[in-house]
PDB file of C-alpha atoms and ligand atoms in Angstrom:
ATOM      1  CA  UNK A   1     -10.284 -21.678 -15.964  1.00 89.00           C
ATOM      2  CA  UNK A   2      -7.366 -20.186 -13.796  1.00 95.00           C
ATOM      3  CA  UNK A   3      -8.509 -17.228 -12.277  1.00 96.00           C
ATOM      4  CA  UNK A   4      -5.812 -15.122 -14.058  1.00 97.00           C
ATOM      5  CA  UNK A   5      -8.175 -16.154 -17.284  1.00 97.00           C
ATOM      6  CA  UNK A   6     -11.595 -14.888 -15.322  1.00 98.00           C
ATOM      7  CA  UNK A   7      -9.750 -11.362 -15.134  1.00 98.00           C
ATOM      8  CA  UNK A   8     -11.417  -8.578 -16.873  1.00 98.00           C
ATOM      9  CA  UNK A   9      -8.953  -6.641 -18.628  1.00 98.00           C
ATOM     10  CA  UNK A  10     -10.766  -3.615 -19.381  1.00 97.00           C
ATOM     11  CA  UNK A  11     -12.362  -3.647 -15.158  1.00 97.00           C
ATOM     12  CA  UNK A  12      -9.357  -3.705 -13.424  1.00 98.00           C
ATOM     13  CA  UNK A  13      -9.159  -1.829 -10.052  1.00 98.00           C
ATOM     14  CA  UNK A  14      -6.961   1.360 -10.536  1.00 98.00           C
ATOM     15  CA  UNK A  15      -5.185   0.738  -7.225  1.00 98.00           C
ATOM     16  CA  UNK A  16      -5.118  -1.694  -5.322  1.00 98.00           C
ATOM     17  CA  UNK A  17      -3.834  -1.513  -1.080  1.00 99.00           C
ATOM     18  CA  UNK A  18      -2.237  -4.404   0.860  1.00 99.00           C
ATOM     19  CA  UNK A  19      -1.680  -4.421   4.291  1.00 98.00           C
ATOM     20  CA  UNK A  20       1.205  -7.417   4.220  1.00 98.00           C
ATOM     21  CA  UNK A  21       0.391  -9.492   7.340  1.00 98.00           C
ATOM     22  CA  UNK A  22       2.002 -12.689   9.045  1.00 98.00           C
ATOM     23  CA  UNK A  23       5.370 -12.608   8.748  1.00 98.00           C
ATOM     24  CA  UNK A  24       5.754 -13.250  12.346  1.00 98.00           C
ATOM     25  CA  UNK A  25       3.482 -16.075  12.116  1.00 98.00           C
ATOM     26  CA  UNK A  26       5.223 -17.188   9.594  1.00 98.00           C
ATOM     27  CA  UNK A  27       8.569 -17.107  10.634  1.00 98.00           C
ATOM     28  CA  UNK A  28       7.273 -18.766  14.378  1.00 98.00           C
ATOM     29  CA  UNK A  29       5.889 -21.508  12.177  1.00 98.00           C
ATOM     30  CA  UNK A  30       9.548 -22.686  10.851  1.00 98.00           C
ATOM     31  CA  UNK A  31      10.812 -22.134  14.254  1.00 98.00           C
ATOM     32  CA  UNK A  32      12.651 -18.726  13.116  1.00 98.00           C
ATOM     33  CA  UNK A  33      13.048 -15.853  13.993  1.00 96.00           C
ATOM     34  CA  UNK A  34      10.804 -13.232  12.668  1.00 97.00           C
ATOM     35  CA  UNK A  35      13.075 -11.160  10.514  1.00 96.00           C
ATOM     36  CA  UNK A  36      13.481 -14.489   8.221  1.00 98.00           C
ATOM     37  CA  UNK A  37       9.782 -14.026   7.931  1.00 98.00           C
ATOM     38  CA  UNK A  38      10.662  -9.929   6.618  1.00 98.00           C
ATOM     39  CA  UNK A  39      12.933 -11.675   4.437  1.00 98.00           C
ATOM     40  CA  UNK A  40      10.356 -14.309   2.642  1.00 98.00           C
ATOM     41  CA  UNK A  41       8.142 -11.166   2.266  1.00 98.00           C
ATOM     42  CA  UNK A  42      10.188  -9.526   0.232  1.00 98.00           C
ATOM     43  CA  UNK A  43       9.903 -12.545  -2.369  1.00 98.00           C
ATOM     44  CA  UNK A  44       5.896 -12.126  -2.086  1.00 98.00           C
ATOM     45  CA  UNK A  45       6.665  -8.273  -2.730  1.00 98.00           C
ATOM     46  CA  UNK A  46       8.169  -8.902  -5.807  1.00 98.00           C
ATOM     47  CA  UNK A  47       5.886 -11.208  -7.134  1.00 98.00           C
ATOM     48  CA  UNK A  48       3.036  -9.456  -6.436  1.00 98.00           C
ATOM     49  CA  UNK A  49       4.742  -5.877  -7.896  1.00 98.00           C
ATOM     50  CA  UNK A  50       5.414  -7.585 -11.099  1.00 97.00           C
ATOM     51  CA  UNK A  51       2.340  -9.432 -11.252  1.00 98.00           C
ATOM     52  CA  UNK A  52       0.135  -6.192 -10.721  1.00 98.00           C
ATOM     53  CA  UNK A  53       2.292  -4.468 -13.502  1.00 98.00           C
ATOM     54  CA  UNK A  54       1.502  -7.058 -16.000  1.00 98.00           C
ATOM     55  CA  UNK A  55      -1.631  -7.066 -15.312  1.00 98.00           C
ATOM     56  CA  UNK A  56      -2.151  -3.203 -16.024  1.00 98.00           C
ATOM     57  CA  UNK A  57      -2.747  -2.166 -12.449  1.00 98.00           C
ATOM     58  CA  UNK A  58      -2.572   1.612 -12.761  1.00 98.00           C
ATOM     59  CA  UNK A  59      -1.435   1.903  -8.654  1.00 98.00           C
ATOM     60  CA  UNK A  60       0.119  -0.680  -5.905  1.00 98.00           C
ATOM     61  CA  UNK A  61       0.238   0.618  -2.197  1.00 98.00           C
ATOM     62  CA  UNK A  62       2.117  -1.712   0.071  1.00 98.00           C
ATOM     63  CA  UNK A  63       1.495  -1.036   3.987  1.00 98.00           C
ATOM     64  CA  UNK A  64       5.259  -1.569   4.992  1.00 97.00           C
ATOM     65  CA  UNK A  65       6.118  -0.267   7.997  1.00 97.00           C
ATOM     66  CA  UNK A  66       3.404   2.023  10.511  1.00 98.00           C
ATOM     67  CA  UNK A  67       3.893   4.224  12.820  1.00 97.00           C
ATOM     68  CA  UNK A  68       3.022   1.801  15.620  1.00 97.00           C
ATOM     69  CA  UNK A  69       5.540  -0.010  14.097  1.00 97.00           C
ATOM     70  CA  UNK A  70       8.545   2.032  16.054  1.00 98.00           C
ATOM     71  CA  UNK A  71       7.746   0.769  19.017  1.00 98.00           C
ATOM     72  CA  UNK A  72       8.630  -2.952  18.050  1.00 97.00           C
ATOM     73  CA  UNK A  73      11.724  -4.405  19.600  1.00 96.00           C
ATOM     74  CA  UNK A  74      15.072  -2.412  18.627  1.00 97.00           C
ATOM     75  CA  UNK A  75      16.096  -5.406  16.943  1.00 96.00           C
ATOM     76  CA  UNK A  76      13.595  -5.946  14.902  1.00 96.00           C
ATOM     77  CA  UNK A  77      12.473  -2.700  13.595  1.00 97.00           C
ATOM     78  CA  UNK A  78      16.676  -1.821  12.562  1.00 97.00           C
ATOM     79  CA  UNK A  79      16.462  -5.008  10.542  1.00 97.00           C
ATOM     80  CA  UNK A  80      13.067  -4.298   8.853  1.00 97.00           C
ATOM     81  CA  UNK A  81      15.159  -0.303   7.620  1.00 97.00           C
ATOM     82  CA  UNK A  82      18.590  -2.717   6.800  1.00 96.00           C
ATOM     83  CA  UNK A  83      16.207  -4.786   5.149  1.00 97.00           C
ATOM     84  CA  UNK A  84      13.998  -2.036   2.956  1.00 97.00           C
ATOM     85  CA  UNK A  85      17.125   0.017   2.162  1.00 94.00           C
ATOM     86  CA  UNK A  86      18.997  -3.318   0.542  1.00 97.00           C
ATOM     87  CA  UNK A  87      15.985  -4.351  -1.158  1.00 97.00           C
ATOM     88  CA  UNK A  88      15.142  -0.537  -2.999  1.00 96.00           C
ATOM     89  CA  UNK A  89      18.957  -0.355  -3.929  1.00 95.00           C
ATOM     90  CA  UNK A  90      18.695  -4.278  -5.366  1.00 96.00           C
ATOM     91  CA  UNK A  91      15.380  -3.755  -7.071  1.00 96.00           C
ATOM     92  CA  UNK A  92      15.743   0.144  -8.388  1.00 97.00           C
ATOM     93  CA  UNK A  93      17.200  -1.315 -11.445  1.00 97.00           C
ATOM     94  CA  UNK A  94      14.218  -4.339 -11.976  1.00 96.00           C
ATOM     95  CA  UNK A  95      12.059  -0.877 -11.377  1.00 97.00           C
ATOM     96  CA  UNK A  96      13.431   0.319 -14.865  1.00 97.00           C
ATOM     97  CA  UNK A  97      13.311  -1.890 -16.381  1.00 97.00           C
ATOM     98  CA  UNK A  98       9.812  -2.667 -15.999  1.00 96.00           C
ATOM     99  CA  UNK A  99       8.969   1.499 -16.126  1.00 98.00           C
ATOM    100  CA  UNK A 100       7.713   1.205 -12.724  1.00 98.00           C
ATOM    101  CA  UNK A 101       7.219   4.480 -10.556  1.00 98.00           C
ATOM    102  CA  UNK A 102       8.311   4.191  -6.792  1.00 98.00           C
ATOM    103  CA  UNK A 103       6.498   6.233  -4.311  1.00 98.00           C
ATOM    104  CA  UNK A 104       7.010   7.043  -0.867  1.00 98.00           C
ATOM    105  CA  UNK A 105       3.850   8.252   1.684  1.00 98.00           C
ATOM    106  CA  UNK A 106       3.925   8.612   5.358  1.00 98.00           C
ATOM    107  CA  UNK A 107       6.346  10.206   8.158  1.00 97.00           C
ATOM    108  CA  UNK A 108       9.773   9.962   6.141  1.00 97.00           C
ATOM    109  CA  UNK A 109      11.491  12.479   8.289  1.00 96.00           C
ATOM    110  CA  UNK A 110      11.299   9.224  11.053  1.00 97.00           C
ATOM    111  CA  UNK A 111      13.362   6.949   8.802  1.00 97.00           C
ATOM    112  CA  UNK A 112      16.923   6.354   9.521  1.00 97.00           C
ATOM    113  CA  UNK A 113      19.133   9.072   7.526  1.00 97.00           C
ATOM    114  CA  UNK A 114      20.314   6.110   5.623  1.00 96.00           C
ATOM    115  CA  UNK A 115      17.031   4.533   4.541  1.00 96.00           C
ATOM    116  CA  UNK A 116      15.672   7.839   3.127  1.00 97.00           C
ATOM    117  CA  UNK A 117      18.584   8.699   0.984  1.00 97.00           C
ATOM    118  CA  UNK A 118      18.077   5.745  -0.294  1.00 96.00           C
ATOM    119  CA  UNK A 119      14.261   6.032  -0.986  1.00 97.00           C
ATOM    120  CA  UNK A 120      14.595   9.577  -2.066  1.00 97.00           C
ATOM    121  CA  UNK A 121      17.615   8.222  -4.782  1.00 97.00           C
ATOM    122  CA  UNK A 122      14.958   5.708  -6.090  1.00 98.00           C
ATOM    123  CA  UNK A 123      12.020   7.926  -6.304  1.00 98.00           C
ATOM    124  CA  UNK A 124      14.121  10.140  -8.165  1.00 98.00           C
ATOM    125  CA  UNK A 125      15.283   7.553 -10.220  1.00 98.00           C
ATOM    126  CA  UNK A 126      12.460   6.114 -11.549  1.00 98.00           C
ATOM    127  CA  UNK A 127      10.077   9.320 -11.343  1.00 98.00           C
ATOM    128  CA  UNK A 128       9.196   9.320 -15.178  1.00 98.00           C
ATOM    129  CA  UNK A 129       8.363   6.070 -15.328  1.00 98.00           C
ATOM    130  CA  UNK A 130       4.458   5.609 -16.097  1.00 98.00           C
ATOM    131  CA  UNK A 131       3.689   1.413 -16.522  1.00 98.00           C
ATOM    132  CA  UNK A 132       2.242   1.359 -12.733  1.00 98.00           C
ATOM    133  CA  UNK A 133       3.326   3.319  -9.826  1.00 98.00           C
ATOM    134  CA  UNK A 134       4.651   1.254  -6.536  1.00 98.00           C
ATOM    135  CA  UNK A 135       3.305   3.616  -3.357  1.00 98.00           C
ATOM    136  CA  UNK A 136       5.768   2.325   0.000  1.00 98.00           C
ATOM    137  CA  UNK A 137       3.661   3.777   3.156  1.00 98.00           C
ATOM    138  CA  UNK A 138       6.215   3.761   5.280  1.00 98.00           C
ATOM    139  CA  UNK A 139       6.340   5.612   8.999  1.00 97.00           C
ATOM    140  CA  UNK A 140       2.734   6.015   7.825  1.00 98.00           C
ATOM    141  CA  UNK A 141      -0.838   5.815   9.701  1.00 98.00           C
ATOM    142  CA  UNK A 142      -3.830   7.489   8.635  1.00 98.00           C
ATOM    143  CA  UNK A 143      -4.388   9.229  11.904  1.00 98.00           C
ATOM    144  CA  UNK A 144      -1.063  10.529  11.407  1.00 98.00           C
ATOM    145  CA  UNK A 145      -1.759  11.442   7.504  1.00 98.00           C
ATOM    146  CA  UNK A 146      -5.420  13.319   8.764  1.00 98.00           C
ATOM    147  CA  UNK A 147      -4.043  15.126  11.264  1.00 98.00           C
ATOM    148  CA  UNK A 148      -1.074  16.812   9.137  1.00 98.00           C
ATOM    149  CA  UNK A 149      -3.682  17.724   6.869  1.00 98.00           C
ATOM    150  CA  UNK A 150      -5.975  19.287   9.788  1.00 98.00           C
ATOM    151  CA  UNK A 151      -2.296  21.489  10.064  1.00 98.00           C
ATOM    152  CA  UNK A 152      -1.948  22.280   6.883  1.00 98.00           C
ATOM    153  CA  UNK A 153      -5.154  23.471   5.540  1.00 98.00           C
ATOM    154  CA  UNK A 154      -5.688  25.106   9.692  1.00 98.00           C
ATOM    155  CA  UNK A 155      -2.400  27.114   8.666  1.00 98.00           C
ATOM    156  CA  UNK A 156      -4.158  28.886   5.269  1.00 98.00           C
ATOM    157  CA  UNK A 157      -7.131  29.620   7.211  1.00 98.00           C
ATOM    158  CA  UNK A 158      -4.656  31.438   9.079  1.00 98.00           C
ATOM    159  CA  UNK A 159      -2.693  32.999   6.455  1.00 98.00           C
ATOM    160  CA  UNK A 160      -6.128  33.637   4.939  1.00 98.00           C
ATOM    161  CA  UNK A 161      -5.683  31.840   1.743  1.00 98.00           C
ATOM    162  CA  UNK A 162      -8.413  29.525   2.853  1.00 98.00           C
ATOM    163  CA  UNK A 163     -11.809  30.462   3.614  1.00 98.00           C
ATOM    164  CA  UNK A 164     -13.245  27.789   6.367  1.00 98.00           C
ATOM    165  CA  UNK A 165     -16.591  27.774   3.971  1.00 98.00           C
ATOM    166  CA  UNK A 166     -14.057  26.691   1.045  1.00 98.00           C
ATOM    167  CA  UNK A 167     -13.263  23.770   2.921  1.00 98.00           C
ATOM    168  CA  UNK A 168     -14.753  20.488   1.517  1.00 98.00           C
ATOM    169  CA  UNK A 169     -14.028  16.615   0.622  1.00 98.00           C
ATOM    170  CA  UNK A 170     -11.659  17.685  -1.905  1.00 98.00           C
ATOM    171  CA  UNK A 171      -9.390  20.217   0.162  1.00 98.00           C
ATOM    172  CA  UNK A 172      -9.209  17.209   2.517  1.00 98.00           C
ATOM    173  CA  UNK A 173      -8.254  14.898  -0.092  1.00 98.00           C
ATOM    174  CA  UNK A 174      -5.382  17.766  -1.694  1.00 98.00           C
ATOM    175  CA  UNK A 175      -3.866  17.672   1.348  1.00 98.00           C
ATOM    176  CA  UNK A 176      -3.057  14.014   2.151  1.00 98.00           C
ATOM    177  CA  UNK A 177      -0.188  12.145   1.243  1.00 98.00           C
ATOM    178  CA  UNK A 178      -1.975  10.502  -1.701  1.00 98.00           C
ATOM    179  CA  UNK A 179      -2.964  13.822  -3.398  1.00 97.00           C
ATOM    180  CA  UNK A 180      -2.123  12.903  -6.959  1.00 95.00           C
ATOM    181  CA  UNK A 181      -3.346   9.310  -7.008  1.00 97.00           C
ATOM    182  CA  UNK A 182      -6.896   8.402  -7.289  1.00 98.00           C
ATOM    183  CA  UNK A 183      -8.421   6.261  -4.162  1.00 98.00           C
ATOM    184  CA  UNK A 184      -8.207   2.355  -3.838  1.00 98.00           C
ATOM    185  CA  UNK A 185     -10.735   0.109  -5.382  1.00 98.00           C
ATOM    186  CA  UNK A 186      -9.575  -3.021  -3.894  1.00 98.00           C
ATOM    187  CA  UNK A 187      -7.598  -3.400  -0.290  1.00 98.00           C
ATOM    188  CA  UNK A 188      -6.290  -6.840   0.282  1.00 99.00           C
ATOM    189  CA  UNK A 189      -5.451  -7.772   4.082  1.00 98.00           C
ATOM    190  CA  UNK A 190      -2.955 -11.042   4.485  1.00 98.00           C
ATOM    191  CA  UNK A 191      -2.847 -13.454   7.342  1.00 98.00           C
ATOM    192  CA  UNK A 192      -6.916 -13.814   8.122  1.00 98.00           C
ATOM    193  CA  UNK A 193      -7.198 -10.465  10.759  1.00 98.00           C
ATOM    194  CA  UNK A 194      -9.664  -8.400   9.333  1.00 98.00           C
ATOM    195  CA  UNK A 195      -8.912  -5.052  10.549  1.00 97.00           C
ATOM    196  CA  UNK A 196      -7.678  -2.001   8.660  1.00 98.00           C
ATOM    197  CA  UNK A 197      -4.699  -1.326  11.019  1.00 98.00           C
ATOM    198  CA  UNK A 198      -4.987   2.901  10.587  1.00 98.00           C
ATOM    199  CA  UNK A 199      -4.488   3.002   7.027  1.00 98.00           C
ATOM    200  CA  UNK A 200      -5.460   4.819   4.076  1.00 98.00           C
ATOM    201  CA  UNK A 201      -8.467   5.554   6.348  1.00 98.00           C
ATOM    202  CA  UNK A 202     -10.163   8.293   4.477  1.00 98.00           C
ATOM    203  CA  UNK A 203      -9.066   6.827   0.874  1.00 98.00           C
ATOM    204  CA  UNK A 204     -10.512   3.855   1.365  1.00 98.00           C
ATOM    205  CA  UNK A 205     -14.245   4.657   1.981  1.00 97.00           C
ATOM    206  CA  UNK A 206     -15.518   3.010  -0.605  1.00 96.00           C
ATOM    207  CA  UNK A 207     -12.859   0.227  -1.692  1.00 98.00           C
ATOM    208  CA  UNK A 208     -13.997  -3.211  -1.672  1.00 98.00           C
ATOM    209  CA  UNK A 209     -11.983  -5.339   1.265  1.00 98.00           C
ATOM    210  CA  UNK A 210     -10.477  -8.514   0.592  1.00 98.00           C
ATOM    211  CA  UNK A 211      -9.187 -10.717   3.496  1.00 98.00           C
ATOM    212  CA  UNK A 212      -7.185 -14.141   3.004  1.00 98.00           C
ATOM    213  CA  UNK A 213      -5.623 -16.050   5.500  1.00 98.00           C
ATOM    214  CA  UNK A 214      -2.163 -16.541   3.034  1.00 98.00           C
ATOM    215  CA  UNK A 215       0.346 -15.622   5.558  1.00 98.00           C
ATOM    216  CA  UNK A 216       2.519 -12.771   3.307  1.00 98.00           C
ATOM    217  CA  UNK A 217       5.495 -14.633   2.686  1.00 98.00           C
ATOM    218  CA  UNK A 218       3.501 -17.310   1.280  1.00 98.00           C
ATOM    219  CA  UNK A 219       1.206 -14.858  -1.399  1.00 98.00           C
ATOM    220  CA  UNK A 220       2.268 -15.056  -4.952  1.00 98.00           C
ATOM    221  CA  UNK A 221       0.362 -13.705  -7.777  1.00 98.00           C
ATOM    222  CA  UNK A 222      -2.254 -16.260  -7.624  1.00 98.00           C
ATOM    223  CA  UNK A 223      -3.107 -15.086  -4.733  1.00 98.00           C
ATOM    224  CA  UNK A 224      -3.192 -11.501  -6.451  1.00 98.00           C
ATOM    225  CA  UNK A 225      -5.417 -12.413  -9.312  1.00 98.00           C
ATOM    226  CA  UNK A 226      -8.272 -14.130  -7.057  1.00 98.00           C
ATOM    227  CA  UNK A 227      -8.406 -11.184  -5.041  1.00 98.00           C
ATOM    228  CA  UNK A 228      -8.925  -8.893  -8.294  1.00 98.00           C
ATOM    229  CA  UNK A 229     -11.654 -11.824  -9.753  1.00 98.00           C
ATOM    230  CA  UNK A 230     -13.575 -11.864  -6.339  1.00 98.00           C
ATOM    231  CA  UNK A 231     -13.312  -7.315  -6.891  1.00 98.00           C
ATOM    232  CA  UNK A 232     -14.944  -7.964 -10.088  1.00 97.00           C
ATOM    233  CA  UNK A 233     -17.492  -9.746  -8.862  1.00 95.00           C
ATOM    234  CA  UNK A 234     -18.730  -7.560  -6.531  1.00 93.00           C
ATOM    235  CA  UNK A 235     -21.684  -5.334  -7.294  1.00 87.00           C
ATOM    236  CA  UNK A 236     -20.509  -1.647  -5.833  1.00 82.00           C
ATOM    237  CA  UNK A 237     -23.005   0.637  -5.339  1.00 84.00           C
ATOM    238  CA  UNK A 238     -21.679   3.467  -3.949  1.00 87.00           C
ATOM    239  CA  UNK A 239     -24.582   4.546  -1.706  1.00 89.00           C
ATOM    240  CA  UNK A 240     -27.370   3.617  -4.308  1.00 89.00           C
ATOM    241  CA  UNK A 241     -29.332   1.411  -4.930  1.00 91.00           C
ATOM    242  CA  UNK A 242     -28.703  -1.948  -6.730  1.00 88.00           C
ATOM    243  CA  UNK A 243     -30.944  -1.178  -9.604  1.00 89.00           C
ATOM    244  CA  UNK A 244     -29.281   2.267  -9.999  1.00 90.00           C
ATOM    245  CA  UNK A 245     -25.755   0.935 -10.749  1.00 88.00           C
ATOM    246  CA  UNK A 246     -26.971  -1.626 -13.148  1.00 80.00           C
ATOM    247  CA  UNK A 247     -28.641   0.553 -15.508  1.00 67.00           C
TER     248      UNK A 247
HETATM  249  C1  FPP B   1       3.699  -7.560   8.958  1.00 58.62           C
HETATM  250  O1  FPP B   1       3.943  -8.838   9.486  1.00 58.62           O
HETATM  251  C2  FPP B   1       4.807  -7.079   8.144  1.00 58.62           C
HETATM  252  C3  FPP B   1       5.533  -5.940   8.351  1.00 58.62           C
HETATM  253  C4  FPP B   1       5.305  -5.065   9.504  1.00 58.62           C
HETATM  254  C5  FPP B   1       6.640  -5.543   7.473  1.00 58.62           C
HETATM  255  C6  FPP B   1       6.466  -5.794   6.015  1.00 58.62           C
HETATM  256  C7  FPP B   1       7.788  -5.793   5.384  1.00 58.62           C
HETATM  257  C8  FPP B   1       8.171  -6.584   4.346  1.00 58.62           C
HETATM  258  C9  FPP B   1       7.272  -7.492   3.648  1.00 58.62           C
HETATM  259  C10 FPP B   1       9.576  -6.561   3.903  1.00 58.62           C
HETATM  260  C11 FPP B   1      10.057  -5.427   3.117  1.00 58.62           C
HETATM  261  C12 FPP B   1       9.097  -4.709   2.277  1.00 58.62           C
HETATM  262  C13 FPP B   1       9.397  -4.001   1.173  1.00 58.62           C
HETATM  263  C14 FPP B   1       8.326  -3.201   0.534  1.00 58.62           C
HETATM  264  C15 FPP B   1      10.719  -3.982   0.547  1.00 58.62           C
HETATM  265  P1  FPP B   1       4.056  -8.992  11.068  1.00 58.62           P
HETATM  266  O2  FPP B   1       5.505  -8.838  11.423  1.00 58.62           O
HETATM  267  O3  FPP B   1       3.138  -8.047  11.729  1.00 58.62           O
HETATM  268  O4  FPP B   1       3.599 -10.474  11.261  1.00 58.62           O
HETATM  269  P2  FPP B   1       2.774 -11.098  12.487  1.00 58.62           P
HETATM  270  O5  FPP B   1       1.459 -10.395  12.521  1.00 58.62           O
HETATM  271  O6  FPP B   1       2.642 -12.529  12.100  1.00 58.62           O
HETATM  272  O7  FPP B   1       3.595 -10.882  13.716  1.00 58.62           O
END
């Protein structure tokens, strides 16, 4: 049985994270440079958008570009914003048509002037679209994300439309970039490091982790659909016991 076949329809995680990993590598491995490697991810992006769509997947976050990211060479990081501002003004219209949402989380005010036009055109765009929505965190890190919402909620305890005893798990939550969405179930790391990389670092306390060593350029939707059939076969507990969650 494929493993698209082993999918359970009606248990499908409700968003699903993926920190796209190995381009370098991969691009180092054909003895190019690495922005080829940006390039070839795009094609695993798209696969894996409209894959996740089909499937029913209610949320996609895709870990595009961090904050540490800035401080990769010039070169690089101008062809990464060339390369994400061509590739929302190519797809905006494959968005449509396939009534797909695009979202934007992280530090936008950082993005060339160029690239967030761009981004803000799209999101407009395709804002009433409801199949799946497509979350770019871009300019984002979760230490980043935390600490604006330390600012925020710090500033109505000033303004005294906060009480400090008020505050609580879901103020926190209301105040991070991913306010309206629920948490990920399922966060899928490319390129065989197993580290989280400062992201989605409160929203993912209880998603399942799923690490392959596919290099991104090289994961299709294969790749996508074992990741969801090894999800369902976890047993998640969320802090009880196992007897608890199977009654
Ligand atoms: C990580 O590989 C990848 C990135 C930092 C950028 C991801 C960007 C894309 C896939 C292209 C555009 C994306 C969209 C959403 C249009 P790495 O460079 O860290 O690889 P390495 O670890 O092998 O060096």
């Amino acid at each position: 049985m494929s493993s698209k076949e082993q999918i359970k329809m009606n248990a499908l995680p409700s968003h699903v994270a993926i920190i796209m990993d190995g381009n370098g590598r991969w691009a180092k491995e054909k003895g190019k440079l690495r922005v080829f490697g940006h390039q070839n991810g795009v094609k695993a992006v798209r696969d894996t958008v409209e894959a996740a769509a089909e499937l029913g997947i209610q949320n996609l976050t895709l870990y595009a570009f961090s904050t540490e990211n800035w401080n990769r060479p010039k070169l690089e990081v101008s062809a990464l914003m060339e390369l994400l501002v061509a590739t929302i003004s190519k797809e905006t219209k494959t968005l449509m048509e396939n009534n797909i949402r695009l979202n934007a989380i992280g530090d936008l005010s950082q993005l060339p002037k160029n690239c967030f036009k761009e981004l803000q055109a799209a999101m407009e765009k395709t804002k009433g679209n409801s199949r799946m929505t497509l979350h770019l965190a871009l300019s984002y890190s979760a230490k980043w994300e935390i600490t604006n919402a330390v600012k925020l909620i710090a500033d109505k305890v000033k303004q005294d439309t906060l009480s400090i005893a008020d505050i609580n798990e879901e103020i926190i939550s209301a105040h991070l970039t991913t306010k309206d969405f629920p948490d990920p179930e399922l966060l899928i790391r490319t390129s065989g490091e197993h580290r989280i990389s400062n992201f989605l670092l409160w929203q993912i306390a209880y998603a399942e982790l799923y690490f392959t060593d596919k290099l991104w350029p090289d994961f299709r939707r294969e790749d996508l659909y074992e990741a969801i059939v090894d999800f369902q076969n976890r047993e998640r507990r969320f802090g009880k016991t196992s007897e608890q969650v199977s009654v």
